[in-house]
Amino acid sequence: MENRIEKRIELKAPVSRVWRALTDYREFGEWFRVKLESPFVPGQVARGQITHPGYEHVKWEAVVQKMEPERLFSFTWHPYAVDPKIDYSKETPTLIEFRLEKSESGTLLVLTESGFNKIPSERRLEAFRMNDGGWKAQMKNIESHVAQKP
Amino acid sequence: MSPRSRSSTAARVQAHAPVFAALGDKTRLSLVARLADGRPHSISQLTAGSRLTRQAITKHLRVLESAGMVHSSREGRESLFELSPQPIKGIREYLDLVSEQWDQALSRLKSFVED
């Protein structure tokens, strides 16, 4: 078990359609609920304003990493950096990856978020075993949580 | 993501960021591993077998202490350090929340591309 979140979701739409929904900055903004200033460009910061009701004052920022057409879209960010009083820039960002694959019903989308500031690897986790369950059991909970909600 | 879970996530990020940072260091990880037996340890015990000085180990212990991951008490002339399990549990809850936020975002994406 790693320090990452993985989601797999089947979408009844062609890969090209999903790719556009992910990488066109206006379409991304529609479902992600953020109003972005400009198109995504690898290596550049993407900025915008959250449009989720009640959170319109929150700024959104990510650094686009890779855009491999219809295969991989990735960026780094500080997850849920919503408190303007906190300087999140000193924290290690997490990496978000959207991977697309053609499937029978349309597209298989695999999302991962990894690098929660170097949470220890599985062997390290063993060392955290404690009376009330410990890391390993807790990480299992996450696995089943993720499995229940594909 | 619902506004309520979002604001509670903000609070959690604030609470857990130091814990993530505290764990992002090999020496501190190994200290936490050694403290995972749940018993109090002196700085001398924790320095034994390490290439680091007592001062360096003490500094790392103070970082863990300020993140709320360990607490110390005095016994005679020595400080004893003990692990607090709560912050590590908190991280699991935090990851659950981030996970839940993605479930909601992806379900909006699904309706967006399938409509």
Short mmCIF file of C-alpha atoms in Angstrom, two decimals:
data_model
loop_
_atom_site.label_atom_id
_atom_site.label_comp_id
_atom_site.label_asym_id
_atom_site.label_seq_id
_atom_site.Cartn_x
_atom_site.Cartn_y
_atom_site.Cartn_z
CA MET A 1 0.00 0.00 0.00
CA GLU A 2 1.32 3.39 -0.93
CA ASN A 3 0.64 6.93 0.10
CA ARG A 4 -1.65 7.49 -2.80
CA ILE A 5 -5.24 7.57 -3.83
CA GLU A 6 -6.35 5.72 -6.92
CA LYS A 7 -9.75 5.85 -8.60
CA ARG A 8 -10.88 3.90 -11.63
CA ILE A 9 -14.02 4.97 -13.39
CA GLU A 10 -15.72 3.78 -16.57
CA LEU A 11 -17.08 6.58 -18.73
CA LYS A 12 -19.55 6.01 -21.52
CA ALA A 13 -17.85 8.46 -23.85
CA PRO A 14 -15.02 8.17 -26.37
CA VAL A 15 -11.45 8.77 -25.21
CA SER A 16 -11.27 11.94 -27.31
CA ARG A 17 -14.32 13.35 -25.51
CA VAL A 18 -12.90 12.60 -22.06
CA TRP A 19 -9.53 14.04 -23.07
CA ARG A 20 -11.21 17.31 -24.02
CA ALA A 21 -13.18 17.43 -20.75
CA LEU A 22 -9.93 17.03 -18.84
CA THR A 23 -7.59 19.30 -20.77
CA ASP A 24 -9.71 22.07 -22.23
CA TYR A 25 -9.48 24.62 -19.44
CA ARG A 26 -13.09 25.74 -19.83
CA GLU A 27 -14.46 22.19 -19.84
CA PHE A 28 -12.24 21.21 -16.90
CA GLY A 29 -13.63 24.21 -15.05
CA GLU A 30 -17.21 23.09 -15.67
CA TRP A 31 -17.03 19.82 -13.78
CA PHE A 32 -14.19 20.66 -11.42
CA ARG A 33 -15.88 23.93 -10.48
CA VAL A 34 -13.07 26.35 -11.10
CA LYS A 35 -12.85 29.34 -13.45
CA LEU A 36 -9.42 29.15 -15.05
CA GLU A 37 -7.65 32.15 -16.55
CA SER A 38 -5.95 30.45 -19.50
CA PRO A 39 -5.38 27.09 -21.25
CA PHE A 40 -3.28 24.35 -19.66
CA VAL A 41 0.34 24.36 -20.83
CA PRO A 42 2.91 21.81 -19.61
CA GLY A 43 5.44 23.39 -17.28
CA GLN A 44 3.23 26.37 -16.56
CA VAL A 45 1.14 27.39 -13.60
CA ALA A 46 -2.61 27.20 -14.12
CA ARG A 47 -4.57 29.70 -12.02
CA GLY A 48 -8.20 30.22 -11.37
CA GLN A 49 -10.97 30.90 -8.96
CA ILE A 50 -13.13 28.22 -7.39
CA THR A 51 -16.76 28.43 -8.50
CA HIS A 52 -18.18 25.97 -5.96
CA PRO A 53 -21.02 27.77 -4.13
CA GLY A 54 -19.70 29.30 -0.93
CA TYR A 55 -16.06 28.99 -2.02
CA GLU A 56 -15.86 31.63 -4.71
CA HIS A 57 -13.19 33.50 -2.74
CA VAL A 58 -10.78 30.56 -2.94
CA LYS A 59 -7.97 30.63 -5.48
CA TRP A 60 -7.00 27.50 -7.38
CA GLU A 61 -3.47 26.84 -8.54
CA ALA A 62 -1.68 23.89 -10.12
CA VAL A 63 1.48 23.30 -12.17
CA VAL A 64 0.78 21.37 -15.35
CA GLN A 65 3.24 18.50 -15.79
CA LYS A 66 2.38 16.28 -18.76
CA MET A 67 -0.11 16.37 -21.58
CA GLU A 68 0.25 13.26 -23.75
CA PRO A 69 -2.79 13.46 -26.03
CA GLU A 70 -5.60 11.04 -25.12
CA ARG A 71 -3.31 9.15 -22.71
CA LEU A 72 -1.99 11.17 -19.79
CA PHE A 73 -2.73 14.51 -18.18
CA SER A 74 -0.92 15.40 -14.98
CA PHE A 75 -0.37 18.33 -12.66
CA THR A 76 0.92 19.03 -9.20
CA TRP A 77 -0.90 21.07 -6.57
CA HIS A 78 -1.39 21.55 -2.90
CA PRO A 79 -4.54 19.59 -2.17
CA TYR A 80 -7.38 21.65 -0.76
CA ALA A 81 -5.24 24.66 -0.09
CA VAL A 82 -8.30 26.68 0.84
CA ASP A 83 -7.18 28.77 3.81
CA PRO A 84 -5.72 32.11 2.63
CA LYS A 85 -3.90 32.48 5.96
CA ILE A 86 -1.73 29.41 5.34
CA ASP A 87 1.34 29.47 3.12
CA TYR A 88 1.06 26.13 1.33
CA SER A 89 4.05 26.75 -0.93
CA LYS A 90 6.46 25.27 1.63
CA GLU A 91 4.66 21.94 1.63
CA THR A 92 5.53 19.22 -0.83
CA PRO A 93 2.86 19.21 -3.55
CA THR A 94 0.98 16.10 -4.54
CA LEU A 95 0.89 14.76 -8.10
CA ILE A 96 -2.43 14.22 -9.87
CA GLU A 97 -2.44 11.91 -12.89
CA PHE A 98 -5.36 11.19 -15.19
CA ARG A 99 -4.70 8.16 -17.42
CA LEU A 100 -7.06 7.28 -20.23
CA GLU A 101 -7.59 3.92 -21.87
CA LYS A 102 -10.06 2.82 -24.49
CA SER A 103 -12.57 0.34 -23.07
CA GLU A 104 -15.63 -1.58 -24.23
CA SER A 105 -18.07 0.99 -22.94
CA GLY A 106 -15.94 3.98 -23.89
CA THR A 107 -13.12 5.10 -21.66
CA LEU A 108 -11.46 3.79 -18.55
CA LEU A 109 -10.17 6.73 -16.51
CA VAL A 110 -7.62 6.04 -13.81
CA LEU A 111 -6.96 8.90 -11.45
CA THR A 112 -4.12 8.86 -8.95
CA GLU A 113 -3.04 11.40 -6.39
CA SER A 114 0.34 10.59 -4.92
CA GLY A 115 3.09 12.01 -2.76
CA PHE A 116 1.28 13.10 0.37
CA ASN A 117 4.54 14.59 1.53
CA LYS A 118 6.38 11.30 1.51
CA ILE A 119 4.20 9.31 3.78
CA PRO A 120 6.23 6.20 4.45
CA SER A 121 6.30 3.23 2.13
CA GLU A 122 4.79 -0.11 3.05
CA ARG A 123 7.85 -1.42 4.86
CA ARG A 124 7.99 1.72 6.93
CA LEU A 125 4.31 1.40 7.69
CA GLU A 126 4.94 -1.93 9.35
CA ALA A 127 7.01 -0.13 11.92
CA PHE A 128 4.07 2.03 12.92
CA ARG A 129 2.05 -0.86 14.26
CA MET A 130 0.35 0.16 17.43
CA ASN A 131 -2.04 -1.31 19.92
CA ASP A 132 -5.16 0.03 18.28
CA GLY A 133 -4.44 -1.14 14.77
CA GLY A 134 -1.68 0.94 13.29
CA TRP A 135 -0.91 2.25 9.87
CA LYS A 136 -1.31 -0.95 7.97
CA ALA A 137 -4.86 -1.59 9.06
CA GLN A 138 -5.72 2.03 8.47
CA MET A 139 -4.31 1.92 4.99
CA LYS A 140 -6.43 -1.17 4.33
CA ASN A 141 -9.45 0.89 5.30
CA ILE A 142 -8.53 3.36 2.61
CA GLU A 143 -8.14 0.58 0.09
CA SER A 144 -11.59 -0.80 0.79
CA HIS A 145 -13.03 2.69 0.89
CA VAL A 146 -11.62 3.30 -2.57
CA ALA A 147 -12.76 -0.10 -3.76
CA GLN A 148 -16.32 0.52 -2.62
CA LYS A 149 -16.50 3.77 -4.57
CA PRO A 150 -14.94 3.11 -7.94
CA MET B 1 -17.41 18.50 -2.82
CA SER B 2 -19.95 19.86 -0.42
CA PRO B 3 -19.22 23.14 1.31
CA ARG B 4 -19.38 21.51 4.69
CA SER B 5 -16.88 18.76 3.96
CA ARG B 6 -14.73 21.31 2.19
CA SER B 7 -14.43 23.58 5.19
CA SER B 8 -13.75 20.67 7.48
CA THR B 9 -11.10 19.55 5.01
CA ALA B 10 -9.49 22.97 5.30
CA ALA B 11 -9.34 22.58 9.04
CA ARG B 12 -7.90 19.12 8.66
CA VAL B 13 -5.27 20.21 6.20
CA GLN B 14 -4.23 22.85 8.65
CA ALA B 15 -4.08 20.31 11.44
CA HIS B 16 -2.27 17.60 9.52
CA ALA B 17 0.20 19.49 7.37
CA PRO B 18 2.79 19.50 10.18
CA VAL B 19 2.31 15.76 10.64
CA PHE B 20 2.97 15.07 6.96
CA ALA B 21 5.99 17.36 7.12
CA ALA B 22 7.26 15.73 10.30
CA LEU B 23 7.08 12.31 8.66
CA GLY B 24 8.85 13.47 5.52
CA ASP B 25 12.29 12.86 7.01
CA LYS B 26 14.13 9.56 7.40
CA THR B 27 15.52 10.26 10.85
CA ARG B 28 12.15 11.26 12.22
CA LEU B 29 10.52 8.24 10.60
CA SER B 30 13.02 5.95 12.28
CA LEU B 31 12.44 7.72 15.60
CA VAL B 32 8.70 7.21 15.24
CA ALA B 33 9.36 3.56 14.39
CA ARG B 34 11.44 3.15 17.55
CA LEU B 35 8.76 4.84 19.64
CA ALA B 36 6.05 2.63 18.13
CA ASP B 37 6.37 0.15 21.00
CA GLY B 38 4.29 2.64 22.99
CA ARG B 39 6.80 2.98 25.81
CA PRO B 40 8.64 6.14 26.91
CA HIS B 41 12.26 6.38 25.74
CA SER B 42 15.09 8.62 26.89
CA ILE B 43 17.15 10.64 24.44
CA SER B 44 20.16 8.40 25.22
CA GLN B 45 18.18 5.29 24.25
CA LEU B 46 17.05 6.92 21.04
CA THR B 47 20.56 8.12 20.20
CA ALA B 48 22.11 4.67 20.76
CA GLY B 49 22.79 2.94 17.46
CA SER B 50 22.34 6.15 15.50
CA ARG B 51 25.11 8.03 13.75
CA LEU B 52 23.55 11.30 14.79
CA THR B 53 24.49 13.30 17.86
CA ARG B 54 22.30 13.66 20.89
CA GLN B 55 21.69 17.28 19.90
CA ALA B 56 20.51 16.29 16.42
CA ILE B 57 18.19 13.61 17.79
CA THR B 58 16.80 16.08 20.32
CA LYS B 59 16.09 18.57 17.53
CA HIS B 60 14.16 15.94 15.53
CA LEU B 61 12.23 14.93 18.64
CA ARG B 62 11.21 18.55 19.17
CA VAL B 63 9.93 18.73 15.59
CA LEU B 64 7.82 15.62 16.23
CA GLU B 65 6.67 17.13 19.50
CA SER B 66 5.58 20.39 17.88
CA ALA B 67 3.59 18.36 15.32
CA GLY B 68 1.87 16.67 18.26
CA MET B 69 3.25 13.26 17.31
CA VAL B 70 5.21 12.69 20.51
CA HIS B 71 5.01 14.09 23.98
CA SER B 72 7.72 14.32 26.57
CA SER B 73 7.87 14.09 30.31
CA ARG B 74 10.71 14.46 32.77
CA GLU B 75 12.06 11.73 34.96
CA GLY B 76 14.81 13.07 37.17
CA ARG B 77 17.33 14.73 34.89
CA GLU B 78 16.13 12.99 31.76
CA SER B 79 13.42 13.81 29.24
CA LEU B 80 11.37 10.82 28.18
CA PHE B 81 9.60 10.76 24.83
CA GLU B 82 6.47 8.82 24.02
CA LEU B 83 4.42 8.45 20.83
CA SER B 84 0.93 10.01 20.53
CA PRO B 85 -1.13 7.83 18.19
CA GLN B 86 -3.80 10.43 17.40
CA PRO B 87 -2.06 12.41 14.62
CA ILE B 88 -1.40 9.26 12.60
CA LYS B 89 -5.05 8.30 12.84
CA GLY B 90 -5.84 11.81 11.70
CA ILE B 91 -3.85 11.32 8.52
CA ARG B 92 -5.96 8.33 7.59
CA GLU B 93 -9.10 10.39 8.06
CA TYR B 94 -7.56 13.16 6.00
CA LEU B 95 -6.80 10.77 3.12
CA ASP B 96 -10.36 9.46 3.35
CA LEU B 97 -11.61 12.99 2.89
CA VAL B 98 -9.38 13.76 -0.08
CA SER B 99 -10.57 10.47 -1.54
CA GLU B 100 -14.19 11.45 -1.02
CA GLN B 101 -13.61 14.80 -2.74
CA TRP B 102 -12.30 12.97 -5.79
CA ASP B 103 -15.36 10.68 -5.82
CA GLN B 104 -17.54 13.75 -6.04
CA ALA B 105 -15.44 15.50 -8.71
CA LEU B 106 -15.26 12.36 -10.86
CA SER B 107 -18.98 11.79 -10.62
CA ARG B 108 -19.49 15.33 -11.93
CA LEU B 109 -17.03 14.55 -14.75
CA LYS B 110 -19.03 11.42 -15.55
CA SER B 111 -22.30 13.31 -15.93
CA PHE B 112 -20.45 16.00 -17.88
CA VAL B 113 -19.05 13.68 -20.58
CA GLU B 114 -21.98 11.25 -20.71
CA ASP B 115 -24.73 13.82 -21.17
#
